[in-house]
mmCIF file of C-alpha atoms in Angstrom:
data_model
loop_
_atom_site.group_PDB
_atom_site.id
_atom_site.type_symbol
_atom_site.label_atom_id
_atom_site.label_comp_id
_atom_site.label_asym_id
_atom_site.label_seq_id
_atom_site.Cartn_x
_atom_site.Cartn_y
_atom_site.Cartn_z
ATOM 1 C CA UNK A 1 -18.525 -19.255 -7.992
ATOM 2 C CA UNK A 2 -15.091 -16.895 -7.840
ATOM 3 C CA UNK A 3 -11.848 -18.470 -5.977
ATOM 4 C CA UNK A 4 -10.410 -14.752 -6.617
ATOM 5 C CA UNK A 5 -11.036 -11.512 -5.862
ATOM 6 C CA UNK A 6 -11.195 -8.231 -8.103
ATOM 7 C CA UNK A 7 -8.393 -6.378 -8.298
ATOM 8 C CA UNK A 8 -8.729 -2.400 -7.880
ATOM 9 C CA UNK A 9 -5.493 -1.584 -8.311
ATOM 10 C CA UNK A 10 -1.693 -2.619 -8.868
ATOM 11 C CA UNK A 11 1.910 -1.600 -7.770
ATOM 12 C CA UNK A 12 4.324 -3.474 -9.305
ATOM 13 C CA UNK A 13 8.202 -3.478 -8.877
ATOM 14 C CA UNK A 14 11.246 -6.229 -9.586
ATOM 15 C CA UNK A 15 10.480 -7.427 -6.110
ATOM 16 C CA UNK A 16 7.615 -5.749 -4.726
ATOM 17 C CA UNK A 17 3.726 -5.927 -5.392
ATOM 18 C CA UNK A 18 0.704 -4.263 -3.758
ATOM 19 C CA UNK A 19 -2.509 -5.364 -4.943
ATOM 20 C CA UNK A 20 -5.830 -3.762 -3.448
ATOM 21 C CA UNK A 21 -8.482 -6.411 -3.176
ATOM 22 C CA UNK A 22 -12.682 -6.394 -3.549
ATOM 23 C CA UNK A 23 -13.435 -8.973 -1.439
ATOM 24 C CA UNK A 24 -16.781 -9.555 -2.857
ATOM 25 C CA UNK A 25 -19.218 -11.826 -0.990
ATOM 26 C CA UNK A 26 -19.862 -14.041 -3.951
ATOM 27 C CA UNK A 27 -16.517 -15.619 -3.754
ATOM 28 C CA UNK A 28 -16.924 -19.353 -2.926
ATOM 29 C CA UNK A 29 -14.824 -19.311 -0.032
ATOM 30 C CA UNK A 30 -17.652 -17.817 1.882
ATOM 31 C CA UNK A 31 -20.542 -21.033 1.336
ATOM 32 C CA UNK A 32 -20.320 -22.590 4.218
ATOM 33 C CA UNK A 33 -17.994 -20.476 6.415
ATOM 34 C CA UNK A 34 -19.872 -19.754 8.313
ATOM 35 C CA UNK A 35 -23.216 -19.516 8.104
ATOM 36 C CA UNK A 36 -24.315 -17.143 10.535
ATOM 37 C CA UNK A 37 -21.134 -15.271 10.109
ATOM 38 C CA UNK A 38 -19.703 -15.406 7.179
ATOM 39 C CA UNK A 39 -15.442 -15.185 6.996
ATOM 40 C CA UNK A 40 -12.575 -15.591 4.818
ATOM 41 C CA UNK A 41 -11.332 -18.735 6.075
ATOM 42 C CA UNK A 42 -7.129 -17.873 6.927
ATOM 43 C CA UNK A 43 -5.642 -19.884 4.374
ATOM 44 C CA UNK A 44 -6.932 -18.692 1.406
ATOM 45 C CA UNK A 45 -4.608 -15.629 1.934
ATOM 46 C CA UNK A 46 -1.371 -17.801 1.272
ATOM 47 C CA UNK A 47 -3.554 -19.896 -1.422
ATOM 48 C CA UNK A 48 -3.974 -16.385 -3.019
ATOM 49 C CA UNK A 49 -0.510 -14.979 -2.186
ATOM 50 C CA UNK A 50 1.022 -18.342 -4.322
ATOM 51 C CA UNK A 51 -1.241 -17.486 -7.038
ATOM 52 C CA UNK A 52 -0.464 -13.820 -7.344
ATOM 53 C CA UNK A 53 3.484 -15.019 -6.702
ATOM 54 C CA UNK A 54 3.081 -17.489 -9.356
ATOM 55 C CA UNK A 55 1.166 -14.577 -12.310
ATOM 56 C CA UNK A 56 3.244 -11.369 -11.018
ATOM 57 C CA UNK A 57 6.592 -12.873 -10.463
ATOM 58 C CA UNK A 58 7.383 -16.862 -11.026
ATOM 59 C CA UNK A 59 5.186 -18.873 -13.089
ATOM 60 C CA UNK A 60 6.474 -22.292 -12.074
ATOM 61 C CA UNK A 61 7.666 -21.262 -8.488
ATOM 62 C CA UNK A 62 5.852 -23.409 -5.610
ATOM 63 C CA UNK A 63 5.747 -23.339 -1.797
ATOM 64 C CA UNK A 64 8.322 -25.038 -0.136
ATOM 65 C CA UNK A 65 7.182 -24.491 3.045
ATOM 66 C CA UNK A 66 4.827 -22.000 5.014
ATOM 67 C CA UNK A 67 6.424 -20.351 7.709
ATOM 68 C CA UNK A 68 5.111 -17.379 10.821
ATOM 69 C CA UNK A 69 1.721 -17.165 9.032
ATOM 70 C CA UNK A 70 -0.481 -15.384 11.768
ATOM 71 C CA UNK A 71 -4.301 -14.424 11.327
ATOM 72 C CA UNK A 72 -4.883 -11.403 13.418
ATOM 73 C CA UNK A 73 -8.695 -10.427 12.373
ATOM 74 C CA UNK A 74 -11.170 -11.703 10.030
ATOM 75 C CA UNK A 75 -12.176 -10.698 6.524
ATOM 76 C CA UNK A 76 -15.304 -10.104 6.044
ATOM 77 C CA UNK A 77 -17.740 -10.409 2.904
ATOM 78 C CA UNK A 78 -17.480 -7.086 1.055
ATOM 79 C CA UNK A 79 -14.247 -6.068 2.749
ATOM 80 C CA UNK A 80 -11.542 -3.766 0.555
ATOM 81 C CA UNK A 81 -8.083 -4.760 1.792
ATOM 82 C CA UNK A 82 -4.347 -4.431 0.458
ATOM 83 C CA UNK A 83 -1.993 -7.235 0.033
ATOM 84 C CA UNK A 84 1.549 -6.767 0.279
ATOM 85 C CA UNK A 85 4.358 -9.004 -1.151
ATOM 86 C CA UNK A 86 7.919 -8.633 -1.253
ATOM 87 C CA UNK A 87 10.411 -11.309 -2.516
ATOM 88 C CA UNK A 88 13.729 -12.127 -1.811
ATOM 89 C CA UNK A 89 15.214 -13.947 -4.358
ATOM 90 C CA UNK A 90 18.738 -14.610 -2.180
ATOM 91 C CA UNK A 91 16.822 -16.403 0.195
ATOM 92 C CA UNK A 92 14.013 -17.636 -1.975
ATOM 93 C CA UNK A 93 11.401 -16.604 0.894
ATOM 94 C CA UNK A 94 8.320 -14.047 0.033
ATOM 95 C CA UNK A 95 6.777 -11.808 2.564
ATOM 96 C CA UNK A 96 2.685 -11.040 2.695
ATOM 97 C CA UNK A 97 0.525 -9.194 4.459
ATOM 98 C CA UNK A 98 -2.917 -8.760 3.985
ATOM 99 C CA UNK A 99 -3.873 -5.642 6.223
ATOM 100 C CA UNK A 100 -6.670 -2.454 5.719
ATOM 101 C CA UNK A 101 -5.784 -0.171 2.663
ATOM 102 C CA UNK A 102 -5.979 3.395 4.681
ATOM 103 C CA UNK A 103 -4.141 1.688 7.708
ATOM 104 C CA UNK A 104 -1.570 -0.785 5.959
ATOM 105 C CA UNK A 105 0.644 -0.445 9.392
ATOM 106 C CA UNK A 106 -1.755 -0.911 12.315
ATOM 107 C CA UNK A 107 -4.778 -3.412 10.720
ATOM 108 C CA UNK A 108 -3.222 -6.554 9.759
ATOM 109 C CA UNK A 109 -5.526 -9.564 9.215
ATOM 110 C CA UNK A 110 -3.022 -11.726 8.205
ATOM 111 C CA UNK A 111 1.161 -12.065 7.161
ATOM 112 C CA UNK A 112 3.533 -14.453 7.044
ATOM 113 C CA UNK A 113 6.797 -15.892 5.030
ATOM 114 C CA UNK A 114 6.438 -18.613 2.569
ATOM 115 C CA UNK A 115 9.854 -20.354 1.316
ATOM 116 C CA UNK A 116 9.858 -20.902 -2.382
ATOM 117 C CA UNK A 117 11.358 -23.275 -4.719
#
């Protein structure tokens, strides 16, 4: 089964990226979690957002430490959602947010700051 999502569509700059996501219900995140219900579970958004850091931007950066992450709704099987980075290569910290394509500003399921090495 996928670990990934399709990507629609990508917005790249030197520090910037904006991926829009299919979140298709045969990723493999979804067996198990939960049955009845089925949800992204919350991590898998910074598990993606080091992948994406690691292909777009660094290939041999990692995570030094995963800081304010907050999971404010769900993703659901099927869902179409945007996920912004932005990197800041002073402080070596990266900024995501996973939030609703038409409403990037008021439907967040998820940001946070991870601190890079």
């Amino acid at each position: 089964m996928k670990k990934f999502p399709d990507i629609l569509k990508t917005v790249k700059s030197s520090r910037e990226l904006k991926l829009i996501l299919n979140i298709g219900k045969d990723l493999a995140w979804f067996e198990g979690h939960f049955p009845e219900m089925a949800i992204l579970p919350g991590m898998v958004a910074v598990f993606w957002t080091e992948e994406y850091l690691r292909i777009y931007f660094a290939p041999n950066a990692a995570i030094k430490s995963v800081d304010n992450v907050r999971f404010m709704h769900p993703i659901f099987p099927d869902s179409v959602v945007e996920l912004d980075i932005a990197i800041s290569p002073e402080t070596k910290t990266l900024h995501f947010k996973f939030c609703d394509p038409d409403s990037p500003d008021i439907w967040i399921y998820s940001s946070g700051v991870l601190r890079v090495v």
